[in-house]
Coordinates of C-alpha atoms in Angstrom, one line a residue:
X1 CA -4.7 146.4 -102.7
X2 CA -6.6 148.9 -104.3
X3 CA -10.1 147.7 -103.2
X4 CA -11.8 149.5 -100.3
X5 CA -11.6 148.0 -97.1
X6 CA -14.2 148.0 -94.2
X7 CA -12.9 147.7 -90.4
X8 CA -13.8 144.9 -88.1
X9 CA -17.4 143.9 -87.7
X10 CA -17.1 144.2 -84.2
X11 CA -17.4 148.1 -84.5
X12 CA -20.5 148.3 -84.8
X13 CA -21.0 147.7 -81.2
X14 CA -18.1 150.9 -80.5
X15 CA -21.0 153.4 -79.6
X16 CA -22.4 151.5 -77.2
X17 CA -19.5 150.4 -75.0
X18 CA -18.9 154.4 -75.4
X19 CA -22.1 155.1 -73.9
X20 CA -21.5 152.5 -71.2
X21 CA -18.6 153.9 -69.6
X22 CA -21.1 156.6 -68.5
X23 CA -24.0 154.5 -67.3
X24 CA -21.9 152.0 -65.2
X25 CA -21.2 154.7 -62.2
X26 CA -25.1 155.1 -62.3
X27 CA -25.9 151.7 -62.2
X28 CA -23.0 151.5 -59.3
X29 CA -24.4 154.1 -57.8
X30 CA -28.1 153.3 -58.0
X31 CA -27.0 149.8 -56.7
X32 CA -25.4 151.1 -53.4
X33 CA -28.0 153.7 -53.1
X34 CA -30.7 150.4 -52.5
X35 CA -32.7 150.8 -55.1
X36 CA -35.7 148.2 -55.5
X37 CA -35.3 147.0 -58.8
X38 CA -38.2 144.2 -58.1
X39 CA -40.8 147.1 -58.1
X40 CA -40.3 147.8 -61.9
X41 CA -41.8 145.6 -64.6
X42 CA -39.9 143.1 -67.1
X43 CA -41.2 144.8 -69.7
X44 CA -39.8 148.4 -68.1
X45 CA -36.1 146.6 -68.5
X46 CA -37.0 145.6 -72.6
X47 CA -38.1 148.4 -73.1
X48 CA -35.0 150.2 -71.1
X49 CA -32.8 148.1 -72.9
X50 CA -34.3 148.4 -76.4
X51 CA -34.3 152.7 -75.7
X52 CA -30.3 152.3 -75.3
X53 CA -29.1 150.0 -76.7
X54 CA -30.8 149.8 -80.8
X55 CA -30.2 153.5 -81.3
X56 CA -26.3 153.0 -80.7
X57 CA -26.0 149.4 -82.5
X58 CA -28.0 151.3 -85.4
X59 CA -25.6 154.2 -85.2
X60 CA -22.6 151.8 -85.3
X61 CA -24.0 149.8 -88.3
X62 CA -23.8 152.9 -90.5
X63 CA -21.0 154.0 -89.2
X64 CA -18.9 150.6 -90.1
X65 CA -21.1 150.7 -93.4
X66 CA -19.5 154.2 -94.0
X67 CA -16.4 154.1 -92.8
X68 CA -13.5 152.1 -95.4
X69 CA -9.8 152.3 -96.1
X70 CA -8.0 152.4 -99.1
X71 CA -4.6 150.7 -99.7
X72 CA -2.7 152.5 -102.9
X73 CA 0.0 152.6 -104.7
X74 CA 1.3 155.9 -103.2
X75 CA -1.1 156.2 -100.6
X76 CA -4.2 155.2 -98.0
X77 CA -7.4 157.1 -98.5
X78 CA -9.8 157.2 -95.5
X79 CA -13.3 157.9 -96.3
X80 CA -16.0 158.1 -93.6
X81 CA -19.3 160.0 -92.8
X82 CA -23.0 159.3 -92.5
X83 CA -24.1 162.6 -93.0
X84 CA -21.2 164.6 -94.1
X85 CA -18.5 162.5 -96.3
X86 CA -14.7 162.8 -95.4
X87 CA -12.2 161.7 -97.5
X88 CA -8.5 161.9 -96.3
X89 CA -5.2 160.5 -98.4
X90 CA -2.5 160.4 -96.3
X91 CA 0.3 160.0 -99.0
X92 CA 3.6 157.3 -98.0
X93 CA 5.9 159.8 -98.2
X94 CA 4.5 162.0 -95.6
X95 CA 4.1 159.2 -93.1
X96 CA 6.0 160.7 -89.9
X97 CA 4.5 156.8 -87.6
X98 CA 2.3 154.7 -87.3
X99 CA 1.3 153.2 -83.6
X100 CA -0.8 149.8 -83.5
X101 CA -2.9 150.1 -79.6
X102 CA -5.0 148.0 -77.6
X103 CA -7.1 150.4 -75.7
X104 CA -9.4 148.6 -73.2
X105 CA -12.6 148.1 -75.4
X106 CA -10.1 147.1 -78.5
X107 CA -8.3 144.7 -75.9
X108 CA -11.7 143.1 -74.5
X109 CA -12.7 142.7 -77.9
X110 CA -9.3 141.3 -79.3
X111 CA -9.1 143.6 -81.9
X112 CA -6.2 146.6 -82.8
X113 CA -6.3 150.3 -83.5
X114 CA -4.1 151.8 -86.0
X115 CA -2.8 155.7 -85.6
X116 CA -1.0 157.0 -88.9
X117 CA 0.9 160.4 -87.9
X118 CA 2.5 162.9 -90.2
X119 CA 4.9 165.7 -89.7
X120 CA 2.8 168.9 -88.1
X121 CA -0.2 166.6 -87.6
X122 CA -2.7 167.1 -84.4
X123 CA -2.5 165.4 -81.3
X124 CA -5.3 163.0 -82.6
X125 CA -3.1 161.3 -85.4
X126 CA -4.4 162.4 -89.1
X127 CA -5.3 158.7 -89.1
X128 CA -7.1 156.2 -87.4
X129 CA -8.4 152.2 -88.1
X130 CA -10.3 152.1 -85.0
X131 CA -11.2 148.3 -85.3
X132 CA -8.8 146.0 -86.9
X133 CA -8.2 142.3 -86.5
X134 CA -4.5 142.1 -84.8
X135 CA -3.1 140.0 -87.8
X136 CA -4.9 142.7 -90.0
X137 CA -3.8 145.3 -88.3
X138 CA 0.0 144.1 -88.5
X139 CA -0.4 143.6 -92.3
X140 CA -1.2 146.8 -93.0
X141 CA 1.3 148.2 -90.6
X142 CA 3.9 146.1 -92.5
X143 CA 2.5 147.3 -95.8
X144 CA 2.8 151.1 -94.9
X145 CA 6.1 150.7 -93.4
X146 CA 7.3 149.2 -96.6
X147 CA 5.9 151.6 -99.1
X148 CA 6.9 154.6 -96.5
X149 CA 10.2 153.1 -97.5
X150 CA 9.7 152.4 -101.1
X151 CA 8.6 156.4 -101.3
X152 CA 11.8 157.5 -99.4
X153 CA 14.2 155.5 -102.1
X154 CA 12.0 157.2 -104.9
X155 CA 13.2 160.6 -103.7
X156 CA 16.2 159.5 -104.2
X157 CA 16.3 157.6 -107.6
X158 CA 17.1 160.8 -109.4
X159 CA 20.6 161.4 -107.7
X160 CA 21.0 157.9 -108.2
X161 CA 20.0 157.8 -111.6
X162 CA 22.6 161.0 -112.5
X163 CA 25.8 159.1 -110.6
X164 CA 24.8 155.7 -112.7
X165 CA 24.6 157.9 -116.0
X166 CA 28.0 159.6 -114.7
X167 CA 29.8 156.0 -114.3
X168 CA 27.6 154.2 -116.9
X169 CA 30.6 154.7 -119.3
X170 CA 33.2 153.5 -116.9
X171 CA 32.3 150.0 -116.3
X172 CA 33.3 148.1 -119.5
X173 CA 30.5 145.4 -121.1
X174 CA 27.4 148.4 -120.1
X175 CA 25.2 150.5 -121.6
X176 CA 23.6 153.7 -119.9
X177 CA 20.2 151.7 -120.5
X178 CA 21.6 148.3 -118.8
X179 CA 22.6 151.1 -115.6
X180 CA 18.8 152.4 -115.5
X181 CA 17.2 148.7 -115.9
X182 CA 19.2 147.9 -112.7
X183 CA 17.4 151.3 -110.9
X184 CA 14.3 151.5 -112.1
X185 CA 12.7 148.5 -109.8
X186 CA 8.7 147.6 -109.9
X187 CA 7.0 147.9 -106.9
X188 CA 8.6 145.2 -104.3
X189 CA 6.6 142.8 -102.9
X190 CA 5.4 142.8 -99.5
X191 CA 8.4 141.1 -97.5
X192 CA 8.1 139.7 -93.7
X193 CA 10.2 141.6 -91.7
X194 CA 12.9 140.0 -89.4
X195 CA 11.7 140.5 -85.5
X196 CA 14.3 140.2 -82.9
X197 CA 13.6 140.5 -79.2
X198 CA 16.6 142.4 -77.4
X199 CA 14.1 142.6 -74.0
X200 CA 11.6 141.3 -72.5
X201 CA 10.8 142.0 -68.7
X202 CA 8.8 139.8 -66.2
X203 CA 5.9 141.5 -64.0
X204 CA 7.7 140.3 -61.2
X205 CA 10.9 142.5 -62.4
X206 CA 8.9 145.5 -63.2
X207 CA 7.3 145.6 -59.6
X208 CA 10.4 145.2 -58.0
X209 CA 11.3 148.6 -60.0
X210 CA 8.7 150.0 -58.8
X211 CA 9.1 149.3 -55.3
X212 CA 12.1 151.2 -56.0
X213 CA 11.0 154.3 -56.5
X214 CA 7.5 156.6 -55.7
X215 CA 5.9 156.9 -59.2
X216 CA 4.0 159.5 -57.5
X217 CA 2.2 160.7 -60.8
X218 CA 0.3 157.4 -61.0
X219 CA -1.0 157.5 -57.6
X220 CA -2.1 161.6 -58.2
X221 CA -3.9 160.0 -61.2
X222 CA -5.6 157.4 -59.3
X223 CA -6.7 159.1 -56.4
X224 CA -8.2 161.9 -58.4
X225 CA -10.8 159.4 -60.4
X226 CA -11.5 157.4 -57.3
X227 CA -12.4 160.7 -55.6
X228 CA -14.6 162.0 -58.7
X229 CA -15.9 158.7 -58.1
X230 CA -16.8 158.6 -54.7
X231 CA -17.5 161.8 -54.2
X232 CA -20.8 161.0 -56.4
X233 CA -21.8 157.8 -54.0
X234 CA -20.9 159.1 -50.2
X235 CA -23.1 161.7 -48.4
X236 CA -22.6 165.4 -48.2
X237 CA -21.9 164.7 -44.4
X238 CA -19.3 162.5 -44.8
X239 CA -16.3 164.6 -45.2
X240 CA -17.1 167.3 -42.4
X241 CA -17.7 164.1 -39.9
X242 CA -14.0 163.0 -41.4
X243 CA -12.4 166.1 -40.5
X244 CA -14.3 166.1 -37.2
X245 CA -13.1 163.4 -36.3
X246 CA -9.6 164.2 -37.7
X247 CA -9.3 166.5 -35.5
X248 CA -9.7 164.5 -32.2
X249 CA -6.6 162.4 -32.8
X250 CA -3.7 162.9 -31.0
X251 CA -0.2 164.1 -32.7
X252 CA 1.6 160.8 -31.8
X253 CA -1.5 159.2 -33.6
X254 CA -0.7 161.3 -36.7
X255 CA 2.8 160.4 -36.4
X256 CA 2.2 156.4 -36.6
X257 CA -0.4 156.9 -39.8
X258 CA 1.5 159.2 -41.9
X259 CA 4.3 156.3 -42.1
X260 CA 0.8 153.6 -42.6
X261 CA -0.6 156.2 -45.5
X262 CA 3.0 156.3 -47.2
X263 CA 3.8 152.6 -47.2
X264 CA 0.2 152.0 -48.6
X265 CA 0.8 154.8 -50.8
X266 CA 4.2 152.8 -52.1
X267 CA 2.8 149.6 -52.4
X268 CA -0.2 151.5 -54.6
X269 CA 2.2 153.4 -57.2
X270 CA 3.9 150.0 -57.7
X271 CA 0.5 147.9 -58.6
X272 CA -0.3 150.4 -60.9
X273 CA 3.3 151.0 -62.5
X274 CA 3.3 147.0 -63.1
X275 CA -0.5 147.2 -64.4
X276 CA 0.8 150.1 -67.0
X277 CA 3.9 148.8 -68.4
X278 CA 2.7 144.8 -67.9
X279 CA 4.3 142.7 -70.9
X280 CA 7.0 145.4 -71.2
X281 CA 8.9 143.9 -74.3
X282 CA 11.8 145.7 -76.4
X283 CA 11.8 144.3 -80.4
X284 CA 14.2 145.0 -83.1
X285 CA 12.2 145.2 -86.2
X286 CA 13.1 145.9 -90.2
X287 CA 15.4 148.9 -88.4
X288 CA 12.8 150.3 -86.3
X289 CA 13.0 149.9 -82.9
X290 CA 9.7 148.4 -81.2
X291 CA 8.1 149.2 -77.4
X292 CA 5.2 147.3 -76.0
X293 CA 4.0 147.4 -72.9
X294 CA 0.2 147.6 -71.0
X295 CA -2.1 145.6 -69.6
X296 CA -5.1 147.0 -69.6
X297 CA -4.3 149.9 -72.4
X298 CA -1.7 148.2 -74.1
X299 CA 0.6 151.0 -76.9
X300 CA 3.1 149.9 -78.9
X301 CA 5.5 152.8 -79.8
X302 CA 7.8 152.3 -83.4
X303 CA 10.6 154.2 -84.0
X304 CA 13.9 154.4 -85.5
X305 CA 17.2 154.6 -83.0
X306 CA 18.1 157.9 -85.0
X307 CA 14.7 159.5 -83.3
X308 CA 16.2 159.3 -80.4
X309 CA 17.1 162.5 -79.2
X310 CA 18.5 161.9 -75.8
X311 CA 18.8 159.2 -72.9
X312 CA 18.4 159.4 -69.3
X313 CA 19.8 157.6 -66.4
X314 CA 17.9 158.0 -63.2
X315 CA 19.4 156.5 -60.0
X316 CA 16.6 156.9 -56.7
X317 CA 17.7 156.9 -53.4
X318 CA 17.0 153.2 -53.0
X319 CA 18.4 152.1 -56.7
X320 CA 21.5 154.0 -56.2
X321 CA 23.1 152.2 -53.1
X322 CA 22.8 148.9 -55.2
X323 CA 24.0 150.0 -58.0
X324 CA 20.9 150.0 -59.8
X325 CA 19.3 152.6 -62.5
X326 CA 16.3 153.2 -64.3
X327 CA 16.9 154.1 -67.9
X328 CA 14.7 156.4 -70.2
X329 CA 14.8 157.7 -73.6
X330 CA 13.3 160.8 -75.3
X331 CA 12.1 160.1 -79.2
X332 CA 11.2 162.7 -81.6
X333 CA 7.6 161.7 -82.4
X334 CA 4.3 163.4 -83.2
X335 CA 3.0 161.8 -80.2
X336 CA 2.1 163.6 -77.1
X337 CA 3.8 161.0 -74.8
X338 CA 7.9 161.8 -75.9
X339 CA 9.4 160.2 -73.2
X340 CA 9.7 156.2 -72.9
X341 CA 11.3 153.7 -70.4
X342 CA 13.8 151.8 -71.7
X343 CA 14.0 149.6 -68.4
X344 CA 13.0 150.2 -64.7
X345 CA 15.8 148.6 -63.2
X346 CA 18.9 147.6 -64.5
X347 CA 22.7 147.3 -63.4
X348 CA 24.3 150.4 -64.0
X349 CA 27.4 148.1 -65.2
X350 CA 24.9 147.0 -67.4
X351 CA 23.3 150.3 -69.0
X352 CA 26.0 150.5 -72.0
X353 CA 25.4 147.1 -72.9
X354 CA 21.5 148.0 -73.4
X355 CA 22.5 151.2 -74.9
X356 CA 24.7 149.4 -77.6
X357 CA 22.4 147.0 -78.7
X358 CA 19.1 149.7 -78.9
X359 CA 20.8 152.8 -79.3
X360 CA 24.5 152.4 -80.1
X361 CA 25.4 156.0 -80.6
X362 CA 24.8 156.9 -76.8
X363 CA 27.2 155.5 -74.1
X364 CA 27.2 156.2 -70.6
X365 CA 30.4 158.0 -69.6
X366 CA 31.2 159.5 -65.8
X367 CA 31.5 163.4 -66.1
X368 CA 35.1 164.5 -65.9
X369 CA 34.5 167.9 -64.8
X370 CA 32.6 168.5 -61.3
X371 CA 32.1 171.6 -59.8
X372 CA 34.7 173.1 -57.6
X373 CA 34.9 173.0 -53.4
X374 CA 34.0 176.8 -53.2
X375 CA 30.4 175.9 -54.6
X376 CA 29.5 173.7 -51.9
X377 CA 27.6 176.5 -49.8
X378 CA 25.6 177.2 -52.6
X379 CA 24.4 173.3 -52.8
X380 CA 23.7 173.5 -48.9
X381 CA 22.4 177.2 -48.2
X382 CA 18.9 176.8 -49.5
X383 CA 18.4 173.6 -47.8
X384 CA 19.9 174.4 -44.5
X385 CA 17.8 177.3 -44.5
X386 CA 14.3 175.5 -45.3
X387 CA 15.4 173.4 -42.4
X388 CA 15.9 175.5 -39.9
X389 CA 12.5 177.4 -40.9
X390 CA 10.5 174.2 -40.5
X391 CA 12.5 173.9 -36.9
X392 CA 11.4 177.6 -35.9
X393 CA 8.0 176.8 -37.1
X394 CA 7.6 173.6 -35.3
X395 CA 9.0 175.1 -32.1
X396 CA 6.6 177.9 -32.1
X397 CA 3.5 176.0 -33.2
X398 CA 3.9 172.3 -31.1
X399 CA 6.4 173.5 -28.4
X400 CA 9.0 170.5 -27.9
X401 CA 7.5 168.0 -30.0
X402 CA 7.9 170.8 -33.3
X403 CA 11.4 171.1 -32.2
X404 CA 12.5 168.0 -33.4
X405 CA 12.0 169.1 -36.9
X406 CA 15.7 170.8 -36.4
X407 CA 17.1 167.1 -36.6
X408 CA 16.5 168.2 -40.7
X409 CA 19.5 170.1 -40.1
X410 CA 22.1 167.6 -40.7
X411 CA 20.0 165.6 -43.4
X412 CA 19.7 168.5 -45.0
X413 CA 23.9 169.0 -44.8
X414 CA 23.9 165.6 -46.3
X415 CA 21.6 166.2 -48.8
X416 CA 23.6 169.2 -49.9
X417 CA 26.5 167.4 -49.9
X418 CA 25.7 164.5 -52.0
X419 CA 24.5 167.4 -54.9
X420 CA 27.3 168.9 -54.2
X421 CA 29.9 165.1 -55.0
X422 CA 27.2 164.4 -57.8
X423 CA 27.1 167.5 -59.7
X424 CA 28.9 167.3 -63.0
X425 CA 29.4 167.3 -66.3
X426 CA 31.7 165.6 -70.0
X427 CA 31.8 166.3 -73.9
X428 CA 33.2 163.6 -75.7
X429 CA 33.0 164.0 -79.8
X430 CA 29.5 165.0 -80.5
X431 CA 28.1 163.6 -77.2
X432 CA 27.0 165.7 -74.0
X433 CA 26.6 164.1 -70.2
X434 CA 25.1 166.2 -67.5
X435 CA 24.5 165.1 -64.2
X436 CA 22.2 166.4 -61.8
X437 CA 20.7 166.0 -58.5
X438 CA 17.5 167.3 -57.0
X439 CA 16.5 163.8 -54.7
X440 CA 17.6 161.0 -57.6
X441 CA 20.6 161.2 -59.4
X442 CA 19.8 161.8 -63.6
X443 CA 22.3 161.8 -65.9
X444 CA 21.9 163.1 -69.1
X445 CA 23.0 162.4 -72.4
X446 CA 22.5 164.0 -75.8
X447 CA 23.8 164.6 -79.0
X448 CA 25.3 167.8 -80.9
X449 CA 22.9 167.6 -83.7
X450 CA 20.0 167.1 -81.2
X451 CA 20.1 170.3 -79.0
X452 CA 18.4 173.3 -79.8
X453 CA 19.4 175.9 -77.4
X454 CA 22.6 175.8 -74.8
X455 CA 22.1 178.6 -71.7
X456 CA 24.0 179.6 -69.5
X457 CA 22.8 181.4 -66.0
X458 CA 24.5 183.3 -62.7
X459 CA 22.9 184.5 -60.0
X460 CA 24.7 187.0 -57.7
X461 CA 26.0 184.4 -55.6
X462 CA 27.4 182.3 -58.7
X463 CA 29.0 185.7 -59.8
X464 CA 30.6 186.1 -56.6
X465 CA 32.7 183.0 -56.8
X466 CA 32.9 182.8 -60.6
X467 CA 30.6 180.2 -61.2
X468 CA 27.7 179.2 -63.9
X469 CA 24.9 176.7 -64.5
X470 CA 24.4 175.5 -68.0
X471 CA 21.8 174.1 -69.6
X472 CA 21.1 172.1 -72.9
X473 CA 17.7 172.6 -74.2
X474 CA 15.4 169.6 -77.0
X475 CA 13.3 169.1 -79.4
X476 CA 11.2 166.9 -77.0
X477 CA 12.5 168.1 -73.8
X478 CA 12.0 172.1 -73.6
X479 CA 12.5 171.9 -69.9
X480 CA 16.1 170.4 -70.9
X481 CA 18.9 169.1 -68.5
X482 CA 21.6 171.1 -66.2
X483 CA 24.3 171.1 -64.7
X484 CA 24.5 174.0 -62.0
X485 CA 27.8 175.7 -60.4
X486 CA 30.5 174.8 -62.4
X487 CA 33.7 176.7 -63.5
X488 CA 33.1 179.4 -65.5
X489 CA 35.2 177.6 -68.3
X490 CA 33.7 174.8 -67.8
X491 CA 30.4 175.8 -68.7
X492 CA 31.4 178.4 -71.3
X493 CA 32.9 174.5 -72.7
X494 CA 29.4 173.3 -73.1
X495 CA 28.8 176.7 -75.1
X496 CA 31.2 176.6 -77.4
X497 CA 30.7 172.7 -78.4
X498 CA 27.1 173.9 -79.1
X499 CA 28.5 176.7 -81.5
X500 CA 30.6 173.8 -83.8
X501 CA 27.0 172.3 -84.7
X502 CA 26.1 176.1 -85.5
X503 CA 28.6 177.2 -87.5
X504 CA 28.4 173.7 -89.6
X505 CA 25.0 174.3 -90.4
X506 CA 26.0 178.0 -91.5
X507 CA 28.3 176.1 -94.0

């Protein structure tokens, strides 16, 4: 294993697909534009084609040719450069991941990338196997995974070795030498790790999720690139004629298309949630938990179930009447992307079962503690009072048409209401639940060790009635989860549970 190592040959071709990505919206846009590509020469096209493409093949040759990866005892040495030579060793033992992907170029080319993360590392990964056959890129997965754990058990030989050496004497027939032999192990050989699946879910499951809920993000993301997009191809006119002719319609025209825009907008946020987490598959792996999912950028996330720093139940408007959930966990990673679904729609009977086979030390539990009946007017307050603004406003502006907006009023009182009946909070052992409403119902659950900070806040109104919102602060989630207006002993609960982990660590 100690023999350099080039990636796939396919590389090579890396810089051009690069360069690609940026000539394709000028060839689309040349092509809509009408140009007359019969007026240039054959041999304009050769020569157009020998002008991009041979400088990045060329490119991509050395850079295959310099680029190699060495597999060692105690670590894997990257060296790379055309110009300048870099040569990285990322030692075992400081091995935080490692991510196999499938962006879109890797994907259309069959091939895998490899990320290698450490403790404190950049958002870039400290290292990266850009090209690998999949069944290469799984061996050496495999291989690091194993010696990351070979290097762990090393650490802790010598505390081994001392309580042998201490009970070597005890155990009749041995010798303190017989007692090392049994430690001191060669380097194991590279064993296949079990693979269970514990869930795999259909694209037909995951877009019935999706039609559950308004993955509003996605559709944000989408409309932005197709705008940068056709804002490139249309004419300079064509947005003032838009808003021209915008502003002819009639208000009982605008009331039938925002309904049109909104279902469309639905449907939309639900292709692309199935397109993102296509082949959405859950595997149990040599301890390490395993998350693949994507069609066209496909990730596969590793981690152990200890990572996992907190879960979250999420129950929409539509999920919740149906007794159905999404569930979500938050791992501590070097990765950017912290928080992963666990499933889009599930039973909320059935979210402990899930739990217990991928993360056993969480259990969903219904808060025991809710605020009391003197908080209800500070659930409702803020939103009666938006509600009656948009009335006023609506009045004023669009006479008797605007003053239907007051029928908010009692939707509003509803709204506030169901905050109010869902608003609560548990502490069982070493294991926190808050539950929270804003539009969908989350429930939160974390572990003692986990938290960093616990606050507590009152506003004058809180202060009036003797009330306090509490909240419980990550790792991976600085925002953190609350639970607002609660007892004041209820919250000061949450507080003082935080404090135990404290004072343990002070010990």
């Amino acid at each position: 294993m100690n023999e350099p190592k080039r990636l796939h040959k396919l590389y090579v071709l890396f810089p051009f697909f690069s360069v690609m990505k940026s000539i394709i919206p000028i060839l689309v846009l040349l092509i809509i534009k009408g140009v007359n590509w019969s007026k240039f020469p054959w041999y304009g096209y050769a020569a157009a084609i020998v002008v991009i493409v041979l400088p990045f093949v060329l490119y991509g040759w050395f850079t295959w040719r310099k680029f190699s990866y060495t597999l060692q005892e105690d670590r894997i040495v990257l060296r790379r450069g055309i110009f300048v030579r870099e040569e990285k060793s990322i030692y075992f033992s400081r091995i935080h991941s490692i991510q196999t992907q499938q962006p879109l170029i890797q994907r259309i080319l069959r091939l895998a990338q490899l990320k290698i993360e450490t403790p404190g590392g950049n958002a870039e990964a400290d290292g990266v196997l850009p090209a690998l056959a999949i069944a290469e890129a799984e061996r050496v997965e495999q291989w690091l995974y194993q010696k990351r754990s070979e290097a762990a058990k090393k650490e802790e030989a010598p505390a081994a070795a001392e309580y042998a050496h201490e009970h070597a004497h005890h155990e009749e027939g041995e010798s303190p030498e017989q007692n090392e032999g049994v430690i001191q192990e060669g380097p194991a050989p590279l064993v296949q790790r079990e693979r269970e699946v514990l869930l795999r879910l259909s694209a037909g499951r995951l877009f019935a999720g999706a039609l559950t809920t308004m993955n509003l993000p996605l559709v944000v993301v989408f409309g932005t690139g197709v705008y940068s997009f056709a804002d490139d191809l249309l004419p300079d006119h064509f947005y003032s004629s838009l808003v021209e002719r915008a502003g002819q319609l009639s208000a009982i025209w605008w009331l039938g298309l925002v309904p049109v825009m909104f279902l469309l907008a639905w449907i939309l946020s639900a292709v692309l949630f199935t397109i993102k987490y296509a082949g959405f598959t859950v595997e149990q792996e040599g301890g390490n938990i395993t998350i693949v999912s994507g069609l066209l950028d496909r990730k596969k996330h590793v981690f152990s179930p200890g990572k996992v720093q907190a879960v979250e139940v999420k129950e929409g408007l539509l999920r919740q009447p149906f007794g159905y959930a999404e569930v979500e966990i938050f791992v501590l990673t070097s990765e950017t992307e912290k928080k992963m679904m666990l499933h889009p729609l599930l039973p909320l009977r059935d979210v402990n079962e899930l739990l217990a086979r991928i993360v056993p030390q969480f259990e969903l539990q219904p808060p025991v503690t809710c605020p009391p009946k003197r908080a209800l007017w500070l659930f409702m307050r803020w939103k009666l009072l938006g509600a009656a603004v948009l009335g006023t406003a609506g009045t004023v502006f669009l006479g008797p048409t605007g003053a239907l907006l007051f029928l908010l009023l009692p939707l509003c009182a509803v709204w506030g209401y169901g905050c109010f009946k869902d608003e609560g909070m548990s502490i069982q052992g070493k294991l926190l639940t808050l539950r929270h409403r804003t539009i969908s119902r989350s429930t939160a659950l974390m572990r003692r060790p986990h938290v960093v900070t616990v606050n507590t806040v009152a506003t004058s109104g809180q202060r009036s009635k003797s009330l306090l919102s509490v909240r419980a602060k990550l790792m991976v989630n600085r925002i953190g989860f609350k639970a607002v207006f609660l007892e004041r002993e209820q919250a000061n609960a949450v507080k003082d549970w935080f404090r135990q982990a404290s004072a343990f660590m002070k010990r």
